[in-house]
Amino acid sequence: LESLAAQASPTGDIYFTDGTLTYSKPYILDLCQEIVKRKLELRLGCTARFDNLDVEVLDAMKAAGFAALYLGAESGDPITLKRMHKGITVELIEEKCTLVRRSGIISLVSILVGVPGETEESLVKTIEMMKRVPADLYDVNTFLPLPGCSWYDEMDESVRGGVDWVDHCYKGGHPYLFRVENKTHLNHYVDTIYRLADRRQYATMARLIPREVARVLAKRLPFRRRSDPPLARDDKVAVRG
């Protein structure tokens, strides 16, 4: 870190791409203690897990210069979380996001839409969770069946072979599987999820940075898709009968 600090940008930003950085509590506490001991003036970020965070860890990370955490919630539906083998609950997501907010560290929470078996009910539960959880930012991704995962292996060959890897990606669009499984009517809920993420982004910028700076950044940040409609004051979602 000392070597990286000497090469870092003027702001001293360093991001740990290790998804298990917070997996061992003794390790992350020792790391933070050493950063403080060596008086490294850095602004740090990393990927973290909900089930590895507590007040002691968050306080130590804040003192060491951690400014942001990327957390994978993915869904507000308990059944979907189990099918993903996430090992977390909706209640845990809400609890830990609240702790992160209180610590003063920015939380960027991932949401995944379009997973196999997704329904109107599961998407509505995700929307409801997004409204409740005090995440600072949401990162919305669409499921794409990548070779090597169990869902890819379980897919029908005709569906699996029809993936256009150039046309489909996990950012900025409607889920691939909704189209091939005749679930395009669910895109209404996906659009609402994108709008919620967009609105949370603007609320966070308004809360944390001066208004004029926020306006400039809003034009540069890529959260909104070009095809998104203007934001409404409130997104009413009703499950279609």
Coordinates of C-alpha atoms in Angstrom, one line a residue:
L1 CA 0.0 0.0 0.0
E2 CA 2.9 2.4 0.7
S3 CA 4.2 1.7 -2.8
L4 CA 0.8 2.2 -4.3
A5 CA 0.2 5.4 -2.4
A6 CA 3.3 6.9 -3.9
Q7 CA 1.9 6.1 -7.4
A8 CA -1.7 6.9 -6.7
S9 CA -3.7 9.8 -8.1
P10 CA -3.7 13.1 -6.3
T11 CA -6.8 12.0 -4.4
G12 CA -5.1 8.8 -3.3
D13 CA -7.9 6.5 -4.5
I14 CA -7.2 2.7 -4.3
Y15 CA -9.8 0.0 -4.8
F16 CA -9.3 -3.6 -3.6
T17 CA -10.7 -6.0 -6.2
D18 CA -10.5 -8.9 -3.7
G19 CA -14.1 -9.9 -3.1
T20 CA -13.1 -11.6 0.2
L21 CA -11.2 -8.7 1.8
T22 CA -13.6 -8.6 4.7
Y23 CA -14.1 -12.4 4.9
S24 CA -11.6 -12.7 7.9
K25 CA -12.4 -10.3 10.7
P26 CA -8.9 -10.5 12.2
Y27 CA -7.3 -9.9 8.8
I28 CA -9.3 -6.7 8.0
L29 CA -8.9 -5.3 11.5
D30 CA -5.1 -5.9 11.3
L31 CA -5.0 -4.3 7.9
C32 CA -6.9 -1.2 9.0
Q33 CA -4.8 -0.9 12.1
E34 CA -1.6 -1.0 10.1
I35 CA -2.9 1.6 7.6
V36 CA -3.6 3.9 10.6
K37 CA -0.3 3.1 12.2
R38 CA 1.7 4.0 9.1
K39 CA -0.4 7.2 8.6
L40 CA -1.2 6.4 5.0
E41 CA -3.4 9.1 3.6
L42 CA -5.6 7.1 1.3
R43 CA -9.2 6.9 0.1
L44 CA -10.0 3.3 -0.2
G45 CA -12.8 1.1 -1.6
C46 CA -13.5 -2.6 -1.8
T47 CA -16.1 -5.3 -2.4
A48 CA -17.5 -6.7 0.8
R49 CA -20.0 -9.2 2.0
F50 CA -23.1 -8.4 4.1
D51 CA -22.5 -11.3 6.5
N52 CA -18.9 -10.2 7.4
L53 CA -19.7 -6.7 8.5
D54 CA -20.3 -5.4 12.0
V55 CA -19.8 -2.1 13.9
E56 CA -16.2 -2.9 14.9
V57 CA -15.1 -3.7 11.4
L58 CA -16.9 -0.7 9.8
D59 CA -15.4 1.7 12.4
A60 CA -11.9 0.3 11.7
M61 CA -12.4 0.6 8.0
K62 CA -13.6 4.2 8.3
A63 CA -10.6 5.1 10.4
A64 CA -8.3 3.6 7.8
G65 CA -9.7 5.6 5.0
F66 CA -12.3 3.3 3.4
A67 CA -14.8 5.6 1.7
A68 CA -17.0 3.1 -0.2
L69 CA -18.1 -0.5 -0.1
Y70 CA -19.6 -2.5 -3.0
L71 CA -22.2 -5.0 -1.6
G72 CA -24.1 -7.7 -3.5
A73 CA -27.7 -7.8 -2.5
E74 CA -29.0 -8.9 -5.9
S75 CA -32.7 -9.5 -4.9
G76 CA -35.3 -8.6 -2.3
D77 CA -37.0 -12.0 -2.7
P78 CA -36.0 -14.7 -0.2
I79 CA -36.7 -17.5 -2.7
T80 CA -34.5 -15.9 -5.3
L81 CA -31.7 -15.4 -2.8
K82 CA -31.8 -19.1 -1.9
R83 CA -31.7 -20.1 -5.5
M84 CA -28.6 -17.9 -6.0
H85 CA -27.0 -19.6 -2.9
K86 CA -26.3 -16.1 -1.5
G87 CA -26.3 -17.2 2.1
I88 CA -28.0 -14.0 3.2
T89 CA -31.5 -12.8 4.0
V90 CA -33.4 -9.6 3.2
E91 CA -33.4 -8.8 6.9
L92 CA -29.6 -9.0 7.0
I93 CA -29.3 -6.8 3.9
E94 CA -31.4 -4.1 5.6
E95 CA -29.5 -4.4 8.9
K96 CA -26.0 -4.2 7.4
C97 CA -26.9 -1.3 5.0
T98 CA -28.1 0.6 8.1
L99 CA -24.8 0.0 9.8
V100 CA -22.8 1.1 6.8
R101 CA -24.8 4.3 6.5
R102 CA -24.2 5.0 10.2
S103 CA -20.5 4.4 9.8
G104 CA -20.2 7.2 7.2
I105 CA -19.0 4.8 4.5
I106 CA -20.7 5.0 1.1
S107 CA -22.6 1.8 0.1
L108 CA -23.0 0.7 -3.5
V109 CA -25.5 -2.2 -3.6
S110 CA -25.8 -4.5 -6.6
I111 CA -29.2 -5.6 -7.9
L112 CA -29.5 -8.4 -10.4
V113 CA -32.6 -8.8 -12.5
G114 CA -33.7 -11.4 -15.0
V115 CA -32.5 -14.5 -13.2
P116 CA -34.1 -17.8 -14.1
G117 CA -37.5 -18.2 -12.4
E118 CA -38.0 -14.5 -11.8
T119 CA -41.7 -13.5 -11.4
E120 CA -43.7 -10.4 -10.9
E121 CA -43.9 -11.2 -7.2
S122 CA -40.1 -11.5 -6.9
L123 CA -39.5 -8.2 -8.7
V124 CA -42.0 -6.4 -6.7
K125 CA -40.2 -7.6 -3.5
T126 CA -36.9 -6.3 -4.9
I127 CA -38.5 -2.9 -5.6
E128 CA -40.0 -2.8 -2.1
M129 CA -36.6 -3.7 -0.6
M130 CA -34.8 -1.0 -2.6
K131 CA -37.2 1.6 -1.2
R132 CA -36.6 0.5 2.4
V133 CA -32.9 -0.1 2.4
P134 CA -30.7 3.0 3.1
A135 CA -28.2 2.2 0.4
D136 CA -26.4 5.2 -1.0
L137 CA -26.2 3.9 -4.6
Y138 CA -27.6 0.9 -6.5
D139 CA -25.8 -0.8 -9.3
V140 CA -28.4 -2.6 -11.5
N141 CA -27.2 -5.6 -13.6
T142 CA -29.1 -8.0 -15.9
F143 CA -28.5 -11.7 -15.7
L144 CA -26.7 -13.3 -18.6
P145 CA -26.1 -17.1 -18.6
L146 CA -22.3 -17.2 -18.7
P147 CA -20.6 -20.6 -19.5
G148 CA -19.4 -22.3 -16.3
C149 CA -22.4 -21.5 -14.1
S150 CA -25.0 -24.1 -13.2
W151 CA -27.8 -22.0 -14.7
Y152 CA -26.0 -22.0 -18.0
D153 CA -25.6 -25.8 -17.9
E154 CA -29.3 -26.3 -17.1
M155 CA -30.6 -24.1 -19.9
D156 CA -32.2 -25.6 -23.0
E157 CA -29.7 -25.9 -25.8
S158 CA -31.8 -23.9 -28.2
V159 CA -31.9 -21.0 -25.7
R160 CA -28.3 -21.3 -24.7
G161 CA -27.1 -21.4 -28.3
G162 CA -29.2 -18.3 -29.2
V163 CA -27.3 -15.9 -27.0
D164 CA -25.8 -13.0 -29.0
W165 CA -22.7 -12.3 -26.9
V166 CA -22.2 -9.0 -28.7
D167 CA -25.7 -7.7 -28.4
H168 CA -26.4 -8.7 -24.8
C169 CA -24.5 -7.6 -21.8
Y170 CA -25.2 -7.2 -18.1
K171 CA -25.5 -3.4 -18.1
G172 CA -28.1 -1.0 -19.3
G173 CA -30.9 -3.1 -20.8
H174 CA -33.8 -5.6 -20.4
P175 CA -32.9 -9.1 -19.3
Y176 CA -32.0 -11.5 -22.1
L177 CA -34.0 -14.4 -20.6
F178 CA -37.2 -12.3 -20.4
R179 CA -37.2 -12.2 -24.2
V180 CA -36.5 -15.8 -24.9
E181 CA -38.9 -17.0 -22.1
N182 CA -41.8 -14.8 -23.2
K183 CA -41.6 -12.6 -20.1
T184 CA -41.2 -9.2 -21.7
H185 CA -44.2 -8.0 -19.7
L186 CA -41.8 -8.1 -16.7
N187 CA -39.7 -5.3 -18.2
H188 CA -42.1 -2.8 -16.7
Y189 CA -40.7 -3.8 -13.2
V190 CA -37.1 -3.7 -14.5
D191 CA -37.7 -0.1 -15.7
T192 CA -39.0 0.8 -12.2
I193 CA -35.8 -0.7 -10.6
Y194 CA -33.6 1.4 -12.9
R195 CA -35.6 4.5 -12.1
L196 CA -35.3 3.8 -8.3
A197 CA -31.5 3.4 -8.7
D198 CA -31.4 6.6 -10.7
R199 CA -33.4 8.5 -8.1
R200 CA -31.3 7.2 -5.2
Q201 CA -28.1 8.4 -7.0
Y202 CA -29.4 11.9 -7.3
A203 CA -30.6 11.9 -3.6
T204 CA -27.2 10.8 -2.5
M205 CA -25.4 13.4 -4.5
A206 CA -27.7 16.1 -3.1
R207 CA -27.0 14.9 0.4
L208 CA -23.2 14.5 0.2
I209 CA -21.9 17.1 -2.3
P210 CA -22.7 20.8 -3.2
R211 CA -25.6 21.2 -5.6
E212 CA -23.5 22.7 -8.5
V213 CA -21.0 19.9 -8.3
A214 CA -23.8 17.3 -8.3
R215 CA -25.3 18.8 -11.5
V216 CA -22.0 18.4 -13.3
L217 CA -21.5 14.8 -12.1
A218 CA -25.0 13.8 -12.9
K219 CA -24.3 14.5 -16.6
R220 CA -21.3 12.2 -16.5
L221 CA -22.4 9.2 -14.4
P222 CA -23.7 6.2 -16.4
F223 CA -26.5 5.0 -14.2
R224 CA -29.4 6.0 -16.4
R225 CA -29.9 4.3 -19.7
R226 CA -30.5 6.4 -22.8
S227 CA -33.9 4.8 -23.3
D228 CA -35.1 5.5 -19.8
P229 CA -38.2 7.8 -19.5
P230 CA -38.1 10.9 -17.3
L231 CA -38.2 10.3 -13.6
A232 CA -41.5 10.4 -11.9
R233 CA -42.0 11.8 -8.4
D234 CA -43.2 8.4 -7.2
D235 CA -43.0 5.0 -8.9
K236 CA -46.3 3.2 -8.3
V237 CA -46.0 -0.5 -8.9
A238 CA -48.9 -2.9 -9.0
V239 CA -48.8 -6.6 -9.6
R240 CA -50.8 -7.2 -12.7
G241 CA -53.6 -9.8 -12.3

